[in-house]
Tab-separated table of C-alpha atoms in Angstrom:
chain	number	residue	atom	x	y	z
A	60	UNK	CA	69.880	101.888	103.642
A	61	UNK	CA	70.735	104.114	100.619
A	62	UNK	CA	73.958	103.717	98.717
A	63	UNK	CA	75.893	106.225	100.700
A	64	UNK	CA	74.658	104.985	103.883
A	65	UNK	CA	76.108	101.118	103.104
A	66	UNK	CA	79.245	102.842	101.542
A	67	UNK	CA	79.996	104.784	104.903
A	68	UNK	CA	79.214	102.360	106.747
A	69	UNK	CA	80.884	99.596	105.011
A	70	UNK	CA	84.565	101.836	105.018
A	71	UNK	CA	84.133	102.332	108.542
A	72	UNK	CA	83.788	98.643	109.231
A	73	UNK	CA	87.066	97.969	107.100
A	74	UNK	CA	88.681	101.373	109.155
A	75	UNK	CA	88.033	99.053	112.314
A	76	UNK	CA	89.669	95.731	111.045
A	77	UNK	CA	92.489	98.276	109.327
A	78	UNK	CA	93.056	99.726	112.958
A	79	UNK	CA	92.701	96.067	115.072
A	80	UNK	CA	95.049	93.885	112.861
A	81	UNK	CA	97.483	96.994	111.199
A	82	UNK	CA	97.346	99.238	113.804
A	83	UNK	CA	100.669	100.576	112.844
A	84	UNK	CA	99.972	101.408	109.276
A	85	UNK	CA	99.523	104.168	107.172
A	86	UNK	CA	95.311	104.230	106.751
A	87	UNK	CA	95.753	105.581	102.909
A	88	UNK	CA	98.823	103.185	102.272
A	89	UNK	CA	96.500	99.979	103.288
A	90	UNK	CA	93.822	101.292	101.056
A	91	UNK	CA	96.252	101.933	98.079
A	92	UNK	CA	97.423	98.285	98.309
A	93	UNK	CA	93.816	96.873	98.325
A	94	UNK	CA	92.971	98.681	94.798
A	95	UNK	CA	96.555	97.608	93.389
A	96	UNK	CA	95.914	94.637	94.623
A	97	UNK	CA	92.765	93.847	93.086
A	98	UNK	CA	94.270	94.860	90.051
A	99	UNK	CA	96.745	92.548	89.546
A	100	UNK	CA	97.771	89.406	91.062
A	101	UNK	CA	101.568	90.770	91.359
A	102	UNK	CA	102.676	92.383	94.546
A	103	UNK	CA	103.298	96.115	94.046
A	104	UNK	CA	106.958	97.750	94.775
A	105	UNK	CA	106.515	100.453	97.350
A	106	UNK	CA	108.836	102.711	98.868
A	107	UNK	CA	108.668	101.786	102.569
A	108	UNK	CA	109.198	104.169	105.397
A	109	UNK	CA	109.199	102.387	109.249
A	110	UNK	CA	109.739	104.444	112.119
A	111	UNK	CA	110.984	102.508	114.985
A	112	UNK	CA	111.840	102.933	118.605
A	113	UNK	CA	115.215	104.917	119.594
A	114	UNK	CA	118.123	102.685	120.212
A	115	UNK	CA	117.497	99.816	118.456
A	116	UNK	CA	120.125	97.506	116.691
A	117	UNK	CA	120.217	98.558	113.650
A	118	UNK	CA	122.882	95.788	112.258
A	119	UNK	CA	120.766	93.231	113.089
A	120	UNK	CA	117.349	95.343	111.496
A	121	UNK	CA	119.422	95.964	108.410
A	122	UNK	CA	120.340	92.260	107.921
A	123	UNK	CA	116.722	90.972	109.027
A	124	UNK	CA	115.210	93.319	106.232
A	125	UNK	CA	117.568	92.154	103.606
A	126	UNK	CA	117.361	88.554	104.439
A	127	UNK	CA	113.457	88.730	104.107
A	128	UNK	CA	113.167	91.088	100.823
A	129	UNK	CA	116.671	91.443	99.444
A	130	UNK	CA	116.701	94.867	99.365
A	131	UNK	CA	118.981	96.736	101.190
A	132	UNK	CA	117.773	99.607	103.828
A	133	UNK	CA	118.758	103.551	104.548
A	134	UNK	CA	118.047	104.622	107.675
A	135	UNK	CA	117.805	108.269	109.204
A	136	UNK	CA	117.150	109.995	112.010
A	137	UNK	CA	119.694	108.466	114.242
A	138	UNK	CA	118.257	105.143	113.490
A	139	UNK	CA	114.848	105.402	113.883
A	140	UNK	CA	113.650	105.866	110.282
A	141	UNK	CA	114.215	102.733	107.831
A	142	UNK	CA	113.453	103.557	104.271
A	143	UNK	CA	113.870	100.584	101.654
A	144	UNK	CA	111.686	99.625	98.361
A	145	UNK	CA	110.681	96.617	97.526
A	146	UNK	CA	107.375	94.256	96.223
A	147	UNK	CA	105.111	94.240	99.210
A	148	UNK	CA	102.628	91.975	100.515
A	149	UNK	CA	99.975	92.245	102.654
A	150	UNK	CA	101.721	88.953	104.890
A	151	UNK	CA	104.760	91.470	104.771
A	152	UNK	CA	103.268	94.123	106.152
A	153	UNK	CA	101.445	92.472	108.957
A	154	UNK	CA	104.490	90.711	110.062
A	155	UNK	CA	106.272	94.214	110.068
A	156	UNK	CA	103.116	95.623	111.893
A	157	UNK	CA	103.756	93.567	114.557
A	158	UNK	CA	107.277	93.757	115.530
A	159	UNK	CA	107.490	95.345	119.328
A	160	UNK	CA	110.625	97.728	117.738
A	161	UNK	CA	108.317	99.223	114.951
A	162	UNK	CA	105.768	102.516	115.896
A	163	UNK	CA	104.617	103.365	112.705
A	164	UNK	CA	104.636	102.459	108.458
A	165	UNK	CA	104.114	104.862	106.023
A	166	UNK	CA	104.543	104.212	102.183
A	167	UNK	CA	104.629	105.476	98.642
A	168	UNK	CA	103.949	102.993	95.553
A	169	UNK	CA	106.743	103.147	93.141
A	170	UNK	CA	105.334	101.923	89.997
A	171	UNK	CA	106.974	99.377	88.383
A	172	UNK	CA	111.037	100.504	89.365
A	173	UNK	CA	112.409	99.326	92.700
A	174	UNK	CA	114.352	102.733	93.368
A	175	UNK	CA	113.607	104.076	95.880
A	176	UNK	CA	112.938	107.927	96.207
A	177	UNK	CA	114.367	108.348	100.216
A	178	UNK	CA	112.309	109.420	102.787
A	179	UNK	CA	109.397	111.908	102.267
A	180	UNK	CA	107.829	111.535	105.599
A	181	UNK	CA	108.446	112.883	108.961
A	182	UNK	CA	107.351	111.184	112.467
């Protein structure tokens, strides 16, 4: 196998295990936090979009979110958008992954600042 062969083949086996355990995440935000990961032992601060399911409770999403990362979230869309920053781990993100309420993550690393920048994506 030549070096592109193994490389394809290698980022399509991680694709699979991105897609079976964080099925609900962002493909190019799970490979961003690998590299900054690797980099440094620190968790990075990211700018966290979820989009959930329509008529959820949002009081008790709000208060779950800032009980677990002390940040405090927006959320848009008539609920269904949550956008908060904060230092995220992978642990974090597979327990978010996995909530019945949540469809989808997106994210956007925000350096070393925990403001957050509001929503950028759409569903």
């Amino acid at each position: 196998m030549n070096g592109t062969n193994e490389v394809l083949s290698k980022f399509g086996e991680l694709e699979d295990a991105m897609k079976t355990h964080f099925g609900k995440v962002d493909p190019r935000l799970m490979v961003d936090m690998i590299f900054r990961h690797r980099g440094s032992k620190k968790d990075p601060i990211y700018t966290l979009e979820v989009f959930i399911k329509p008529n959820q409770n949002t009081d008790q999403i709000r208060e779950m979110i800032i009980e677990r990362t002390g940040m405090v979230p927006a959320f848009y869309d008539s609920g269904t958008h949550v956008v908060v920053a904060h230092k995220i781990s992978f642990e974090l993100l597979k327990e978010m992954n996995d909530r019945d309420f949540v469809e989808s993550i997106k994210g956007t690393y925000s350096g070393s600042g925990i403001a957050s920048i509001g929503p950028t994506y759409e569903r």
